Coordinates of C-alpha atoms and ligand atoms in Angstrom, one line a residue:
M1 CA 126.4 95.5 90.2
S2 CA 126.1 99.8 89.8
A3 CA 124.2 101.3 86.4
S4 CA 127.7 102.2 84.7
E5 CA 129.7 98.1 85.5
S6 CA 126.5 96.5 83.6
S7 CA 126.5 96.7 79.6
Q8 CA 126.0 99.2 77.3
A9 CA 124.4 97.4 74.8
W10 CA 123.0 94.4 74.1
T11 CA 122.3 92.0 71.4
A12 CA 118.7 89.9 71.5
G13 CA 116.8 87.5 70.2
P14 CA 115.3 85.7 68.0
G15 CA 114.7 83.3 71.2
A16 CA 113.2 80.2 71.9
A17 CA 109.1 80.1 73.9
L18 CA 110.1 81.1 77.1
R19 CA 109.5 78.2 79.6
G20 CA 109.6 77.1 83.5
S21 CA 108.6 79.1 86.9
I22 CA 111.1 82.5 87.8
R23 CA 110.5 85.5 90.3
V24 CA 110.9 88.9 89.3
P25 CA 112.6 91.1 91.9
G26 CA 111.1 92.8 94.8
D27 CA 108.3 96.3 93.6
K28 CA 110.2 99.5 93.5
S29 CA 107.5 101.9 94.7
V30 CA 107.4 100.2 97.9
S31 CA 111.1 99.4 98.3
H32 CA 111.5 103.3 97.4
R33 CA 108.3 103.7 100.4
A34 CA 110.2 101.3 103.1
V35 CA 113.5 102.7 103.1
M36 CA 111.8 105.8 104.1
L37 CA 109.3 105.4 106.2
G38 CA 111.6 103.1 108.2
A39 CA 113.9 105.8 108.9
L40 CA 111.5 108.3 109.3
A41 CA 110.3 105.6 112.8
E42 CA 110.2 105.1 116.0
G43 CA 112.6 102.2 115.7
V44 CA 113.4 99.3 113.5
T45 CA 111.8 98.3 110.1
R46 CA 113.0 94.8 108.4
V47 CA 112.1 95.1 104.7
T48 CA 112.1 92.3 103.1
G49 CA 111.8 91.4 99.2
F50 CA 113.4 94.9 98.4
L51 CA 115.3 95.8 95.3
E52 CA 118.3 95.7 95.1
G53 CA 118.6 98.4 92.1
E54 CA 120.1 101.8 91.5
D55 CA 116.9 103.5 92.3
T56 CA 116.5 102.2 95.7
R57 CA 120.1 102.0 97.2
A58 CA 120.2 105.7 96.3
T59 CA 117.4 106.5 98.6
A60 CA 119.0 104.1 101.1
R61 CA 122.7 106.0 100.6
V62 CA 120.3 109.3 101.1
F63 CA 119.1 108.9 104.0
E64 CA 122.0 107.2 104.9
Q65 CA 123.6 110.6 104.4
L66 CA 120.7 111.8 106.5
G67 CA 122.3 109.8 109.6
V68 CA 120.4 106.6 109.2
R69 CA 121.2 103.2 109.5
I70 CA 120.7 101.1 107.2
E71 CA 121.6 97.7 107.5
T72 CA 122.2 95.4 104.4
P73 CA 122.1 91.5 105.4
S74 CA 121.6 90.0 102.0
A75 CA 120.8 91.6 98.9
S76 CA 116.9 91.7 99.6
E77 CA 116.7 92.6 103.6
R78 CA 117.7 96.1 104.4
I79 CA 117.7 97.3 108.6
V80 CA 116.7 100.5 109.2
H81 CA 117.0 102.0 112.2
G82 CA 114.6 105.1 112.5
V83 CA 115.2 107.9 113.4
G84 CA 112.2 109.4 114.6
L85 CA 110.1 112.3 112.0
H86 CA 112.3 115.3 113.6
G87 CA 116.3 112.8 114.1
L88 CA 117.5 113.9 110.5
R89 CA 120.4 115.5 110.6
G90 CA 121.0 117.5 107.9
S91 CA 124.1 117.0 104.9
D92 CA 126.5 119.9 103.4
A93 CA 127.0 117.1 100.4
A94 CA 124.5 117.1 97.6
L95 CA 122.1 114.3 97.9
D96 CA 122.2 112.1 94.9
C97 CA 118.8 110.2 93.4
G98 CA 120.5 109.1 90.8
N99 CA 118.0 108.3 87.9
A100 CA 114.4 108.2 90.1
G101 CA 111.8 110.8 89.9
T102 CA 110.3 108.2 93.1
G103 CA 113.2 108.8 94.7
M104 CA 113.2 112.5 94.2
R105 CA 109.6 113.5 94.3
L106 CA 108.7 111.9 97.4
L107 CA 112.7 113.1 99.1
A108 CA 111.4 116.5 98.4
G109 CA 108.3 116.4 100.0
A110 CA 109.7 114.4 103.5
L111 CA 112.4 117.4 103.1
A112 CA 110.5 120.1 102.7
G113 CA 109.6 120.5 105.9
Q114 CA 112.9 119.8 108.1
A115 CA 114.6 122.2 110.2
F116 CA 117.6 121.8 107.8
D117 CA 118.4 123.3 103.9
S118 CA 119.0 120.0 101.5
V119 CA 119.6 120.4 97.4
L120 CA 118.4 116.8 95.5
V121 CA 120.1 116.4 92.2
G122 CA 119.7 113.8 89.5
D123 CA 121.5 112.1 86.7
A124 CA 120.8 113.5 83.2
S125 CA 117.5 112.1 82.4
L126 CA 116.5 113.2 86.7
S127 CA 117.9 116.1 86.2
K128 CA 115.1 116.7 82.5
R129 CA 112.0 115.9 85.1
P130 CA 109.7 118.8 85.3
M131 CA 109.3 119.2 89.5
R132 CA 107.2 122.0 89.5
R133 CA 105.1 119.4 89.8
V134 CA 106.1 119.5 92.9
T135 CA 107.3 122.3 94.6
E136 CA 104.2 124.9 93.6
P137 CA 101.2 122.5 95.7
L138 CA 104.3 122.3 98.6
A139 CA 105.2 126.1 98.0
A140 CA 101.0 126.2 98.7
M141 CA 102.5 124.6 102.0
G142 CA 104.5 127.1 102.9
A143 CA 107.9 124.9 101.4
R144 CA 110.3 127.3 99.5
I145 CA 112.3 125.4 97.3
D146 CA 114.1 126.4 94.5
S147 CA 114.8 124.8 90.9
E148 CA 116.6 125.2 87.9
D149 CA 115.0 127.3 85.0
G150 CA 111.5 124.8 83.9
G151 CA 111.9 124.0 87.3
L152 CA 114.3 121.4 86.6
P153 CA 116.8 119.5 89.2
P154 CA 118.8 120.4 91.6
L155 CA 115.7 120.6 94.1
R156 CA 117.7 123.1 96.6
I157 CA 114.4 123.3 99.8
R158 CA 114.9 125.7 102.6
G159 CA 115.4 123.7 106.0
G160 CA 112.5 125.7 109.1
R161 CA 109.9 126.6 107.1
E162 CA 106.6 126.1 109.0
L163 CA 104.3 123.6 106.9
R164 CA 99.9 124.1 106.2
G165 CA 98.0 121.5 105.0
I166 CA 96.3 122.5 102.2
E167 CA 93.4 120.2 100.1
Y168 CA 95.3 119.4 96.5
T169 CA 93.6 119.2 93.5
L170 CA 96.2 117.0 91.7
P171 CA 95.9 118.4 87.9
V172 CA 97.2 115.1 86.5
A173 CA 96.8 111.2 88.7
S174 CA 100.9 110.9 90.3
A175 CA 101.9 108.5 92.7
Q176 CA 104.6 111.2 93.2
V177 CA 103.3 114.0 93.8
K178 CA 100.1 112.7 95.9
S179 CA 103.3 111.2 98.2
A180 CA 104.7 114.4 98.1
L181 CA 102.6 115.9 99.9
L182 CA 101.4 113.3 101.8
L183 CA 104.8 113.6 102.8
A184 CA 105.1 116.9 104.1
G185 CA 101.7 116.7 105.6
L186 CA 103.2 114.5 108.6
Y187 CA 105.4 118.0 108.9
A188 CA 102.7 120.5 108.3
Q189 CA 100.0 121.7 110.6
G190 CA 96.2 121.3 110.2
E191 CA 95.3 118.5 107.5
T192 CA 96.5 117.7 104.4
V193 CA 94.4 116.7 101.8
V194 CA 94.7 115.2 98.0
R195 CA 92.5 114.6 95.3
E196 CA 93.9 112.2 92.3
P197 CA 91.6 112.5 88.4
H198 CA 92.7 109.1 88.3
P199 CA 93.0 107.0 91.4
T200 CA 96.9 105.6 91.8
R201 CA 98.7 103.1 93.2
D202 CA 98.1 103.6 97.3
Y203 CA 101.4 102.9 98.1
T204 CA 102.6 105.6 100.7
E205 CA 98.5 105.3 102.3
R206 CA 98.9 101.9 103.1
M207 CA 102.3 102.3 104.7
L208 CA 101.7 105.2 106.3
A209 CA 98.1 102.9 108.1
A210 CA 100.9 100.7 108.4
F211 CA 103.7 102.9 110.3
G212 CA 100.9 104.3 112.5
W213 CA 99.7 106.9 111.6
P214 CA 96.6 108.0 111.0
I215 CA 95.1 108.2 107.3
E216 CA 92.2 108.4 105.9
F217 CA 91.9 106.9 101.9
S218 CA 90.3 105.6 99.4
P219 CA 90.4 105.0 95.2
G220 CA 91.3 108.9 94.3
H221 CA 91.7 110.6 97.8
A222 CA 93.9 111.0 100.6
R223 CA 93.8 112.8 103.8
L224 CA 95.7 113.2 106.9
S225 CA 96.9 115.8 109.5
G226 CA 100.1 116.4 111.0
G227 CA 101.1 115.8 114.8
H228 CA 101.7 112.2 114.9
A229 CA 104.7 109.4 115.1
L230 CA 105.5 106.7 113.2
R231 CA 106.1 103.2 114.9
A232 CA 108.4 101.2 113.0
T233 CA 106.7 97.7 111.3
D234 CA 108.3 95.3 108.7
V235 CA 107.6 95.2 104.9
A236 CA 107.9 91.8 103.5
V237 CA 108.0 94.0 99.2
P238 CA 105.8 91.9 96.7
A239 CA 107.0 90.5 92.9
D240 CA 107.1 94.2 90.6
F241 CA 103.8 93.8 88.4
S242 CA 106.2 96.3 86.2
S243 CA 109.0 93.8 85.6
A244 CA 106.8 91.1 85.4
A245 CA 105.2 93.1 82.2
F246 CA 108.2 92.0 79.9
F247 CA 107.4 88.9 80.5
L248 CA 104.3 88.2 81.0
V249 CA 104.8 90.5 77.1
A250 CA 107.4 87.9 76.0
A251 CA 105.4 84.6 76.9
S252 CA 102.3 85.9 74.9
V253 CA 104.0 86.3 71.8
V254 CA 107.1 84.1 71.4
P255 CA 104.7 80.7 69.8
G256 CA 105.2 77.7 72.5
S257 CA 106.3 80.0 75.9
E258 CA 104.2 78.5 79.5
L259 CA 106.0 80.7 81.7
V260 CA 104.9 80.8 85.5
L261 CA 105.6 84.6 87.4
E262 CA 105.9 83.5 91.0
A263 CA 104.2 86.2 93.4
V264 CA 103.8 88.4 91.7
G265 CA 102.6 92.4 93.4
M266 CA 98.4 92.4 92.0
N267 CA 97.7 95.9 93.4
P268 CA 95.3 97.3 91.1
R269 CA 96.6 100.3 91.0
R270 CA 98.9 98.2 88.9
T271 CA 97.6 95.4 86.5
G272 CA 96.6 97.5 84.2
L273 CA 98.5 95.6 81.3
L274 CA 96.5 92.7 81.8
S275 CA 93.4 93.9 81.8
A276 CA 94.9 95.2 78.6
L277 CA 96.3 91.9 77.3
R278 CA 93.6 90.1 78.9
L279 CA 91.4 92.4 75.8
M280 CA 94.0 91.8 73.3
G281 CA 93.1 88.2 73.5
A282 CA 96.3 86.5 76.5
D283 CA 96.3 83.8 78.5
I284 CA 97.3 85.2 81.4
V285 CA 95.6 83.0 84.6
E286 CA 96.0 84.0 88.9
E287 CA 97.1 81.0 90.5
N288 CA 97.8 80.7 94.8
P289 CA 96.1 85.0 94.8
R290 CA 96.4 85.7 98.3
S291 CA 98.2 88.2 100.6
E292 CA 101.5 88.7 101.5
G293 CA 102.6 91.6 103.6
G294 CA 99.2 93.9 103.2
E295 CA 100.2 93.2 99.6
P296 CA 98.0 90.8 97.3
V297 CA 99.6 89.0 95.6
A298 CA 99.6 85.3 92.7
D299 CA 101.6 83.7 90.2
L300 CA 100.4 84.4 87.3
R301 CA 101.0 81.8 84.9
V302 CA 101.4 83.3 80.4
R303 CA 100.9 81.1 77.0
H304 CA 101.3 82.2 74.3
A305 CA 97.7 83.1 72.1
R306 CA 97.1 84.9 69.4
L307 CA 96.9 88.7 70.1
R308 CA 94.7 91.2 68.1
G309 CA 95.0 95.5 68.3
V310 CA 92.8 96.9 70.9
E311 CA 91.7 100.7 70.9
V312 CA 93.3 101.4 75.2
P313 CA 90.5 102.4 77.5
Q314 CA 92.4 105.2 78.9
A315 CA 90.6 104.6 81.8
L316 CA 93.0 101.6 82.1
V317 CA 96.4 104.4 82.0
P318 CA 96.8 105.0 84.8
D319 CA 96.9 101.6 86.3
M320 CA 98.9 101.0 83.5
I321 CA 101.8 104.6 83.2
D322 CA 104.8 102.0 83.2
E323 CA 104.0 98.9 81.2
F324 CA 103.0 100.8 77.9
P325 CA 106.4 100.5 76.5
A326 CA 106.2 96.7 76.7
L327 CA 102.6 96.9 75.7
F328 CA 103.3 98.9 71.9
V329 CA 106.1 95.4 71.6
A330 CA 102.2 93.9 72.1
A331 CA 101.2 96.1 69.8
A332 CA 104.1 95.9 66.7
V333 CA 102.5 91.7 66.8
A334 CA 99.6 91.3 66.9
Q335 CA 96.8 91.1 64.5
G336 CA 95.8 94.5 63.9
R337 CA 95.6 98.3 64.5
T338 CA 95.9 99.6 68.7
V339 CA 95.8 102.4 69.8
V340 CA 96.8 104.6 72.6
S341 CA 95.5 108.0 74.3
G342 CA 95.6 109.8 77.2
A343 CA 99.1 108.8 78.5
A344 CA 100.7 111.8 77.1
E345 CA 102.3 110.7 81.1
L346 CA 104.9 108.5 78.6
R347 CA 106.7 111.7 77.7
V348 CA 108.4 113.1 80.9
K349 CA 109.0 109.5 82.0
E350 CA 112.5 108.6 82.6
S351 CA 112.9 109.0 78.1
D352 CA 110.0 110.2 76.1
R353 CA 108.6 107.3 76.3
I354 CA 106.4 107.4 73.2
A355 CA 108.8 108.8 71.3
T356 CA 112.2 106.6 72.0
M357 CA 109.5 103.4 71.0
A358 CA 108.1 104.8 68.0
A359 CA 112.0 105.5 66.4
G360 CA 112.3 102.1 68.0
L361 CA 109.7 100.2 66.6
R362 CA 110.1 102.0 63.2
A363 CA 114.0 101.2 62.6
L364 CA 112.2 97.5 63.1
G365 CA 109.9 97.6 60.5
V366 CA 106.9 98.6 62.2
A367 CA 104.5 100.6 61.2
I368 CA 103.9 103.3 64.4
E369 CA 102.1 106.5 64.0
E370 CA 102.8 108.8 67.1
T371 CA 99.9 110.9 68.6
P372 CA 100.6 113.8 71.5
D373 CA 99.4 111.2 74.2
G374 CA 99.8 108.4 72.9
A375 CA 100.5 106.4 69.9
I376 CA 98.5 104.7 66.8
I377 CA 100.8 100.8 66.1
D378 CA 99.3 98.6 63.4
G379 CA 100.5 94.7 63.8
G380 CA 102.2 92.7 61.6
G381 CA 106.4 91.8 62.4
L382 CA 109.3 92.6 63.5
S383 CA 112.6 92.4 61.4
G384 CA 115.8 92.8 63.0
G385 CA 117.8 95.6 63.3
A386 CA 119.3 98.6 65.8
V387 CA 117.2 100.8 68.3
E388 CA 118.6 103.0 71.5
S389 CA 117.0 102.6 74.7
H390 CA 118.1 106.0 75.8
G391 CA 119.9 104.9 79.5
D392 CA 115.3 104.5 80.2
H393 CA 115.1 100.7 81.8
R394 CA 112.1 100.0 80.7
I395 CA 112.5 100.4 77.0
A396 CA 115.8 98.6 76.6
M397 CA 114.0 95.6 78.2
S398 CA 111.1 96.5 75.9
F399 CA 112.9 95.4 72.9
A400 CA 114.6 92.6 74.0
V401 CA 111.0 91.4 74.2
A402 CA 110.6 92.6 71.1
A403 CA 113.2 91.3 69.9
Q404 CA 113.0 87.6 70.6
L405 CA 110.3 87.3 67.7
A406 CA 112.4 89.2 65.3
T407 CA 113.0 87.8 62.4
G408 CA 117.2 89.2 63.3
E409 CA 119.0 90.0 65.7
V410 CA 118.3 93.9 67.4
R411 CA 120.9 95.9 67.9
I412 CA 119.7 97.5 71.9
G413 CA 121.8 100.4 73.1
D414 CA 122.5 103.0 75.6
V415 CA 120.9 99.9 79.1
A416 CA 123.4 100.2 81.9
N417 CA 120.2 101.7 83.0
V418 CA 118.6 98.5 83.7
A419 CA 120.3 97.9 86.7
T420 CA 118.1 100.6 88.3
S421 CA 114.4 98.4 88.5
F422 CA 115.4 95.0 87.1
P423 CA 119.3 93.7 88.5
G424 CA 119.9 90.1 86.9
F425 CA 117.7 91.1 83.8
E426 CA 119.6 88.9 81.3
A427 CA 119.7 86.7 83.3
L428 CA 116.6 86.3 84.5
A429 CA 115.6 86.7 80.4
A430 CA 118.3 83.3 79.2
Q431 CA 116.9 81.1 82.3
A432 CA 113.6 81.9 80.3
G433 CA 114.7 80.6 77.0
M434 CA 114.9 84.2 76.0
R435 CA 118.0 85.2 74.5
V436 CA 119.7 88.7 75.9
G437 CA 123.1 89.2 76.2
A438 CA 126.0 92.0 75.9
G439 CA 127.4 93.2 72.7
Ligands
LIG1 C1 105.3 105.6 91.1 C2 104.8 106.3 90.1 C3 104.5 106.7 88.7 C4 105.2 106.0 88.1 C5 107.0 106.2 88.7 C6 106.6 105.4 90.5 C7 105.1 106.0 92.8 O1 105.0 108.2 88.1 O2 105.8 106.1 86.6 O3 107.2 104.0 87.5 O4 106.3 104.6 92.6 O5 104.6 106.6 92.6 P1 103.7 109.5 88.4 O6 103.4 109.6 90.1 O7 104.5 110.3 87.9 O8 102.3 108.8 87.5

């Protein structure tokens, strides 16, 4: 189902206890990277557990446009016929990244060292997201990328540039920027070294190593040189922790719930929400911890618990950067005050997530005060009402969770983009006991 075919608004809640056992779709970050590295590798890469979402499909379409054959034996599988580091063919038409910041930023890195020109475009939301954070360091490597005023997309990338490695310390922790520089580094003369103020998800580093590229990395640091080759390898994508997050919160807050989330990716750079919820008093048990495709996974059993407000430790922020909308909902129903700070990046996600969550929660009767880099939320109850997700998938799903505990129905507008990361959310949520549907 494409974003435009899915419903534009939901009516959600109040809901019943969440019960049973469910598996959420594949990890978005890993799925993007599997297609990218598979395309640039020599040989055939089979990707299983692939996220069949709009964002990752856009990335696959871009590589098809650049001459890569990608087969779809089933919705959650892709077979990528790699063309090697220098085998992509330029396209006269713009390359459409849809809603995906990850797609556009990583592609900017991968395409900066090609022999041909490229133009990267995105939807209305992506067209408002800052790209200087990648174009500036890529320019320091010798790339030539023109953007619109304010460093916004479209990005016009000149081909035929000689790239050279740089040492770069990221001003703001960002796995997308780090990954863009590492992908450009594959094409650069000499060493590319990236340092981060706080460690971020390291899927690009791990996957480059799995594809046979010599790379040195540790939390907050990565180093590689150009001039090697990527060798195809199979990639097993774990279930996306960020998609599981909505259910972790829903089952924690709705009385009587006991839900198992199967085979969730537990990369420590992704599980900050788990730590934050536990600080709030959540009852979440990791069962059957194991390794799948080189990534830690576990089944998560979550039972209803009484949550209390906390000051979210700033050290957790990069490890839960996509989970704040869900955390805000937990805070809204917890006992006492929750304070979020050090999270200004939330303002430049698919929407300004501090402002959109504050507006929506206020519409449901929650006392929430915005700060420049976070919010102060006084827990209590939620009433029914109408909220807007501003085309932001994670906001839409977070309000669907909030609605389960509201005293009346919640109407959630502009939900089509849920398909970017979580196709089938409504059906899976209903299977678990939530009430959410078109309307
Ligand atoms: C991602 C990195 C994060 C995250 C995004 C996915 C990635 O963005 O918010 O959803 O796959 O590298 P930033 O790099 O902007 O923090």
